[in-house]
Coordinates of C-alpha atoms in Angstrom, one line a residue:
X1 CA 145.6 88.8 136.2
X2 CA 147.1 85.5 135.3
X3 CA 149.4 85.4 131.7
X4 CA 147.2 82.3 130.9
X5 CA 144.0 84.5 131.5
X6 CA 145.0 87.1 129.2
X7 CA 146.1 84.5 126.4
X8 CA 143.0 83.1 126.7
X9 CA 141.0 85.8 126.7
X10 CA 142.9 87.5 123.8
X11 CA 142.3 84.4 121.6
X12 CA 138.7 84.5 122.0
X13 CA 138.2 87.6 120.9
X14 CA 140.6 87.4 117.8
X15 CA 138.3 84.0 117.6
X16 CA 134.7 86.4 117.2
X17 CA 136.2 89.1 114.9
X18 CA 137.1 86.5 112.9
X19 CA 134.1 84.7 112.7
X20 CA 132.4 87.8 112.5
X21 CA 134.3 89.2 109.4
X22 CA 133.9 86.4 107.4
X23 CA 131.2 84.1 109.0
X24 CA 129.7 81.3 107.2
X25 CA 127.4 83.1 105.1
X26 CA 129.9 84.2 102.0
X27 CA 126.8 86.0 100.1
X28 CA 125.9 88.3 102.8
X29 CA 128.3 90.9 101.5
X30 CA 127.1 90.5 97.7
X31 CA 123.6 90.8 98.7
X32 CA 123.8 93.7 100.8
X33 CA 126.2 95.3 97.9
X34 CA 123.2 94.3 95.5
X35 CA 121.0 96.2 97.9
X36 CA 122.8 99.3 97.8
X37 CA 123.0 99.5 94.8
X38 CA 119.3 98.7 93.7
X39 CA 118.8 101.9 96.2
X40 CA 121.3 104.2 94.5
X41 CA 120.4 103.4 91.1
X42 CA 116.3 103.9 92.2
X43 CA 117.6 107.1 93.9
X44 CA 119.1 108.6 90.5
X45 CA 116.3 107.5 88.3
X46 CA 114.0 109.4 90.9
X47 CA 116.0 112.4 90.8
X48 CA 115.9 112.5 87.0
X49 CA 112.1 111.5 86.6
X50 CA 109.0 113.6 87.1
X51 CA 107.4 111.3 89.0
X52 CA 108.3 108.1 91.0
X53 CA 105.3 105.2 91.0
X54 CA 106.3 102.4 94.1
X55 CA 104.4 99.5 93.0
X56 CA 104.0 96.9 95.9
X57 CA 102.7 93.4 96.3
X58 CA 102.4 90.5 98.6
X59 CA 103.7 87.5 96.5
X60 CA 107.8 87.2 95.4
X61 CA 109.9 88.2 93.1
X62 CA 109.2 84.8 91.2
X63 CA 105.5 84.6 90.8
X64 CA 103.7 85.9 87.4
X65 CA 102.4 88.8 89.4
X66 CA 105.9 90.2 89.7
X67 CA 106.6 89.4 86.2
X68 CA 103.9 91.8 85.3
X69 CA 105.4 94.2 87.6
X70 CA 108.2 94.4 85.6
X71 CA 106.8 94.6 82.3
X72 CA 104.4 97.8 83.8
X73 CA 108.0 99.4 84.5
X74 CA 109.1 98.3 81.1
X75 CA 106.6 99.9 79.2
X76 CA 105.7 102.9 81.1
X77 CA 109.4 104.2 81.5
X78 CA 110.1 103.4 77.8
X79 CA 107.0 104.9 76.7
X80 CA 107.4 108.6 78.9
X81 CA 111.4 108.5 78.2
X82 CA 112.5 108.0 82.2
X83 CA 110.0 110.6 83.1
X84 CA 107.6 108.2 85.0
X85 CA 110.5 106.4 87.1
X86 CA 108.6 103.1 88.6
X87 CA 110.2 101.1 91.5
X88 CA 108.9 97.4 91.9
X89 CA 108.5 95.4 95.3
X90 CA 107.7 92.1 96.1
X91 CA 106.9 89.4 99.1
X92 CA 105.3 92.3 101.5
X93 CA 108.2 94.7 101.7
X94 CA 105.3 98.0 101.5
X95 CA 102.7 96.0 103.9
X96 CA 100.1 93.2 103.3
X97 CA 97.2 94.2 100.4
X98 CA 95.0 96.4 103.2
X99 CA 98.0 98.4 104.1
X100 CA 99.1 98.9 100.6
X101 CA 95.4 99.7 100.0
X102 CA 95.3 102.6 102.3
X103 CA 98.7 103.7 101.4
X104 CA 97.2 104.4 98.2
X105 CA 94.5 106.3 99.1
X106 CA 97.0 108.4 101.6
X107 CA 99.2 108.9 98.5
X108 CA 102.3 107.6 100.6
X109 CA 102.3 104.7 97.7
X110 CA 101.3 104.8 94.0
X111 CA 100.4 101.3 92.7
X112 CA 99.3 97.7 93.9
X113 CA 97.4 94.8 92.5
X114 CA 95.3 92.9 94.9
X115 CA 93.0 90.1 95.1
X116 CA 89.5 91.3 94.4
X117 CA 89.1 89.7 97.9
X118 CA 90.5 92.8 99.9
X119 CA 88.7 95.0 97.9
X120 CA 85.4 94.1 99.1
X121 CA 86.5 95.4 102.4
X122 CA 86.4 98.8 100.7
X123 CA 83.3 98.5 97.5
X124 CA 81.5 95.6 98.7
X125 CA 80.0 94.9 95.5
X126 CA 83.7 93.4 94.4
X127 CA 82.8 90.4 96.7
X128 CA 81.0 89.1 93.4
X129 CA 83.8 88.3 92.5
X130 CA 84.7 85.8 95.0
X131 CA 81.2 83.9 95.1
X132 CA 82.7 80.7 94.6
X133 CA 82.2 79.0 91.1
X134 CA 80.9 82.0 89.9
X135 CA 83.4 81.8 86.5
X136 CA 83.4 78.1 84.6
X137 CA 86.6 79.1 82.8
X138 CA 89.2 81.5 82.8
X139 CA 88.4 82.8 79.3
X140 CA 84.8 83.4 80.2
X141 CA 86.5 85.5 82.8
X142 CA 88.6 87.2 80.7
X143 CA 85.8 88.5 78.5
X144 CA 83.0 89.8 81.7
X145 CA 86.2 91.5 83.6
X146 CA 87.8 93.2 79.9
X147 CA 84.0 94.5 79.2
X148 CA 81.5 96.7 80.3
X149 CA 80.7 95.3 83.2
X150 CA 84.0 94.9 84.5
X151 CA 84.8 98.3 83.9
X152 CA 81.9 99.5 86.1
X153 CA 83.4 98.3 89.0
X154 CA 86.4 99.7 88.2
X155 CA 84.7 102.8 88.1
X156 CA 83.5 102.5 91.9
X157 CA 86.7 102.5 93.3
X158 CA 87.0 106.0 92.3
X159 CA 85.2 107.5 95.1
X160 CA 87.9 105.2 97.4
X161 CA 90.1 107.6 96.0
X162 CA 91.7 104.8 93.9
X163 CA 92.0 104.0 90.6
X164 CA 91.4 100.7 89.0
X165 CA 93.3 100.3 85.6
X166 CA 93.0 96.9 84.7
X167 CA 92.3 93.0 85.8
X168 CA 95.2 90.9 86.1
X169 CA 95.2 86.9 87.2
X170 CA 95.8 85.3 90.5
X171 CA 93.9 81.9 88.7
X172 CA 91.7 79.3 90.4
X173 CA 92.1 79.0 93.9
X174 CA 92.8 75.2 95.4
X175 CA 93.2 73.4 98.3
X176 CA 96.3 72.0 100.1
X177 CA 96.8 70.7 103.9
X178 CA 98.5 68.7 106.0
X179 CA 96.1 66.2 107.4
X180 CA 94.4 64.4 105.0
X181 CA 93.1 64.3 101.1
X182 CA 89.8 66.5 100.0
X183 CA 88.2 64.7 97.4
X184 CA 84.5 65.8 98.3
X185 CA 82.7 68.2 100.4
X186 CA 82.8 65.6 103.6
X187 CA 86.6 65.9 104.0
X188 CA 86.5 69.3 105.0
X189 CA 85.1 69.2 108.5
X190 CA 87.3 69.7 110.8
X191 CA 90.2 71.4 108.9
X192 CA 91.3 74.8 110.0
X193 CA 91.9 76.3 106.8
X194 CA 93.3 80.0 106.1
X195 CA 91.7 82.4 103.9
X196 CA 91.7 85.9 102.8
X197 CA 90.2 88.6 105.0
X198 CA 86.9 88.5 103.9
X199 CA 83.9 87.6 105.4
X200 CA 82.1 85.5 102.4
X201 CA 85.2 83.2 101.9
X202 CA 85.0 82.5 105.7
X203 CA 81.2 81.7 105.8
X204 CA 81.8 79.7 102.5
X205 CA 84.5 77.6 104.2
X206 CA 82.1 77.1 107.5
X207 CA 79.3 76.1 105.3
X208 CA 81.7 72.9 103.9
X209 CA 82.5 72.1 107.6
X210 CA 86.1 73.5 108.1
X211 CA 87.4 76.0 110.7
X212 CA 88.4 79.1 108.8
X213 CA 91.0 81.6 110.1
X214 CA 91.8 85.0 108.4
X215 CA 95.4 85.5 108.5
X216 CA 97.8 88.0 106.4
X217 CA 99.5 86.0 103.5
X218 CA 103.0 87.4 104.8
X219 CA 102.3 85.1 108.1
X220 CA 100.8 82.1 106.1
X221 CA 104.1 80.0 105.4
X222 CA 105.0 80.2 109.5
X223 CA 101.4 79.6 110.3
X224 CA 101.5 76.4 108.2
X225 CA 105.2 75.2 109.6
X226 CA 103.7 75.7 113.3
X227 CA 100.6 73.8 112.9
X228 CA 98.4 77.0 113.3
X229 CA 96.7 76.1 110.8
X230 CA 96.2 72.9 108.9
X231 CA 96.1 74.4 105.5
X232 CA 95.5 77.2 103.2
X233 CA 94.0 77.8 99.2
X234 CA 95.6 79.3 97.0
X235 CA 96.6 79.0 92.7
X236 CA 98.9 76.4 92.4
X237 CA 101.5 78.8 91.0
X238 CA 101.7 80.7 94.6
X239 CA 101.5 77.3 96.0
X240 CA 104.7 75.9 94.6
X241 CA 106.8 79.2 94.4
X242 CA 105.9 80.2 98.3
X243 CA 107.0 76.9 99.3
X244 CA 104.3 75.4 101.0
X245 CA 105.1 71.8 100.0
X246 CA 107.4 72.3 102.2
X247 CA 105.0 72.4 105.1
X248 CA 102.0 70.4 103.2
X249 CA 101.2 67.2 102.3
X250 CA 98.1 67.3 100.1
X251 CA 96.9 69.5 97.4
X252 CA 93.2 68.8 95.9
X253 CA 92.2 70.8 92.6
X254 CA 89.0 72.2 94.1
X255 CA 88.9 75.6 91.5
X256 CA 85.9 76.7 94.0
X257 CA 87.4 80.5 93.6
X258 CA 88.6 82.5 90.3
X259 CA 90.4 85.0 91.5
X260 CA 91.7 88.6 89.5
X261 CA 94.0 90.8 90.3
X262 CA 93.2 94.4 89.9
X263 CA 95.9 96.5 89.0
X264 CA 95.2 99.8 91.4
X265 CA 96.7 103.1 91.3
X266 CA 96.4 105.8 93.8
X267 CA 93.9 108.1 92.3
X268 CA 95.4 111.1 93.9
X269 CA 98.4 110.4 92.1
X270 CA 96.8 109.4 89.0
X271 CA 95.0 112.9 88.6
X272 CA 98.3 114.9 88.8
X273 CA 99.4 113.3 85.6
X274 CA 99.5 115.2 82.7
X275 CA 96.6 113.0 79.9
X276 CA 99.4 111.5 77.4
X277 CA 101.0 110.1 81.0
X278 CA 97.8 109.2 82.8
X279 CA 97.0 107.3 79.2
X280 CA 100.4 105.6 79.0
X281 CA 99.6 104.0 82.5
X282 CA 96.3 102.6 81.3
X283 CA 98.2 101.3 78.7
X284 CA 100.8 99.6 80.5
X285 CA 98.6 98.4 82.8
X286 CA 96.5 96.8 80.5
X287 CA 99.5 95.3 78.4
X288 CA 101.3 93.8 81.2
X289 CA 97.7 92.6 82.2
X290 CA 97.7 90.2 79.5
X291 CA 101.5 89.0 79.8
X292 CA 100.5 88.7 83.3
X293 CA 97.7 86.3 82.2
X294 CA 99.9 84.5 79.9
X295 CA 102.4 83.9 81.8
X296 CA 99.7 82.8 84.8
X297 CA 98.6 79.8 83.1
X298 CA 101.7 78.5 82.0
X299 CA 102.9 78.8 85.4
X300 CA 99.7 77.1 86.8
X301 CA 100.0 74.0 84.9
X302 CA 103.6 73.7 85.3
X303 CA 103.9 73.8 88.9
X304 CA 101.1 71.3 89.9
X305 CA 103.3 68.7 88.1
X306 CA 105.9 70.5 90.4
X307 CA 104.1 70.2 93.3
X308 CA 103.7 66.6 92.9
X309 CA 107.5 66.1 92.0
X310 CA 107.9 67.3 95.3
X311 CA 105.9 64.8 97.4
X312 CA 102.4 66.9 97.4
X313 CA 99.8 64.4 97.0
X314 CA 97.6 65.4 94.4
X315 CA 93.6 64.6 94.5
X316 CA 91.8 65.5 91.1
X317 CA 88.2 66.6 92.1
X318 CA 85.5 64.9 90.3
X319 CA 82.5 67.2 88.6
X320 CA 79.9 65.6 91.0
X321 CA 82.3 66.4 94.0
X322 CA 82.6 70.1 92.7
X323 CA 78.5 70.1 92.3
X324 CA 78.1 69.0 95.7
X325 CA 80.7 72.3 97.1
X326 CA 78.3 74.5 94.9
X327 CA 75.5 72.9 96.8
X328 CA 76.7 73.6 99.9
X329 CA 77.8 77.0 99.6
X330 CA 74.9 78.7 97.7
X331 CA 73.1 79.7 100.8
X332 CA 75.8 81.6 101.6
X333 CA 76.2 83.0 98.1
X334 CA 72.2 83.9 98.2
X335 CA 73.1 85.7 101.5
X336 CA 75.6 87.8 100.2
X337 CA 74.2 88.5 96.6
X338 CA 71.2 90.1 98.7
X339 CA 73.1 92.7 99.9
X340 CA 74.9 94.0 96.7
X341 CA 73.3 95.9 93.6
X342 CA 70.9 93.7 92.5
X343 CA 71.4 95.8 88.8
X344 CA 74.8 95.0 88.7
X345 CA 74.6 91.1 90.1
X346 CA 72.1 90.9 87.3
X347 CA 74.7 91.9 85.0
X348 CA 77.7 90.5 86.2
X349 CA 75.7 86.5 85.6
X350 CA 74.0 87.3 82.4
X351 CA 77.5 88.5 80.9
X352 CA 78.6 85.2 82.1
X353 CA 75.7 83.8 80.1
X354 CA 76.5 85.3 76.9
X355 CA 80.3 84.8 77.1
X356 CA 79.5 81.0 76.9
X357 CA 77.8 80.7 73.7

């Protein structure tokens, strides 16, 4: 072996430890150091706690819904005095909303706070909730899901072994793509559009003329840079902090969908609580619930001017262009409503009655 072969060969490797020690990403080591040390101080609290709640969701670290997270923590650990230790996750590090679902009712996780959407996939009757224009406003909302009715469904998921605590926000659901503005009902034809796994928003979108295509939210943004799809709907809030005016062009306030939350805790869990902690749960839930809201509508508002600051163009949908969506979806909403408690539809619309006047 040549002197000039060795030399060589010698340099090239000094050349990849070197580029492997310090490479170009100089935060690699502080994040992974961050990491660790989120794990080890989780591990302690656990060790010193009675009981551990993981509380997973799909969205990041940014959005309202995390915010809430944190303020559930907050309270509940203050509250119980580090005996209820609560560990937060974000952006679909415990599984989409069905996985965390059923990890729930295992007991392998203890909280999450999905779209009502999801739900219906385990108590049908939630699906109400995503008729499309069923709420005018979000205070009209607020008051049917804080009240008796609202509770009743609640109640249902008991027998799913899971426990809803309280109604959080996602907000109004709108439309963004990359092909071409929405302004009325016409302009959806042809647009493959993604939506939640559930069966109603998918016969809704096919009754305006688009392609609908149920996809997990954790393989949305790479679905939308590929050109899977052409676009997606979503709150503008989730809109603007997942990024996707990065890989949209148009955003059109349709509202068709309000959208809750429901804050969901493993009933299984739930019952080996001792009552003062089972009741300081409810509480927290229903107290970061409403910062959650809060802090959901400011967020809304702000980011659609965001959005548009960012090149999104924006397409405000007149009332008679909203009317016509209604039109064209309230077969499908007839269909559906036929097969739920026609007791508790009944309800569900004449609260919203009475919370308008």
């Amino acid at each position: 072996m040549s002197k000039k072969f060795v030399m060589f060969f010698v340099s090239m490797v000094m050349m990849f430890l070197l580029a492997a020690c310090g490479g170009n990403n100089e935060e690699s080591p502080e994040v992974n150091n961050n990491d660790t040390e989120i794990k080890e101080e989780n591990a302690e609290a656990a060790a010193d706690a009675e009981f551990t709640i993981r509380a997973g969701i799909g969205l990041n670290n940014e959005h309202p819904q995390y915010k809430g997270l944190e303020k559930f923590k907050e309270i509940v650990e203050e509250e119980t005095d580090g005996a209820i230790h609560v560990e937060t996750y974000h952006s679909g590090q415990l599984g989409d909303d069905r996985t965390m679902m059923e990890a729930l009712q295992l007991g392998s996780q203890e909280v999450t706070v999905p779209s009502t959407a999801p739900i219906a996939n385990f108590v049908s009757d939630f699906s109400i909730f995503d008729f499309p224009f069923l709420f005018p406003n979000s205070e009209v909302a607020d008051e049917v899901l804080d009240g008796e009715v609202g509770q009743k469904f609640l109640d249902k998921l008991d027998d799913q072994n899971l426990k809803g605590l309280a109604y959080w926000e996602n907000g109004f659901r709108d439309l963004t793509n990359s092909e071409k503005e929405v302004a009325s009902v016409d302009d959806f034809e042809g647009l493959t559009i993604r939506t939640m796994e559930n069966d109603l928003h998918l016969d809704a979108f096919r009754a305006m003329g688009a392609n609908p295509t149920p996809m997990a939210f954790t393989e949305l943004f790479t679905a939308l840079q590929q050109g899977t799809v052409d676009g997606q709907e979503n709150p503008f809030a989730t809109i603007y902090l997942e990024g996707f005016y990065e890989v949209q062009d148009y955003v059109s306030d349709t509202h068709h969908i309000y959208s809750p939350f429901v804050f969901l805790m493993s009933k299984s869990f739930y019952d080996t609580l001792p009552e003062d902690y089972q009741e300081v749960v409810d509480n927290a839930a229903l107290e970061a619930g409403k910062y959650q809201r809060e802090l959901n509508r400011e967020a809304n508002d702000e980011y659609l001017d965001s959005l548009v600051e960012e090149g999104m163009t924006f397409t405000e949908i007149s009332d008679e262009a909203r009317e016509e969506m209604r039109l064209a979806i309230e077969p499908v909403v007839e269909e559906y409503a036929a097969e739920l408690d026609q007791d508790l539809v009944n309800e569900v619309y004449q609260a919203i009655e009475d919370a308008q006047k």
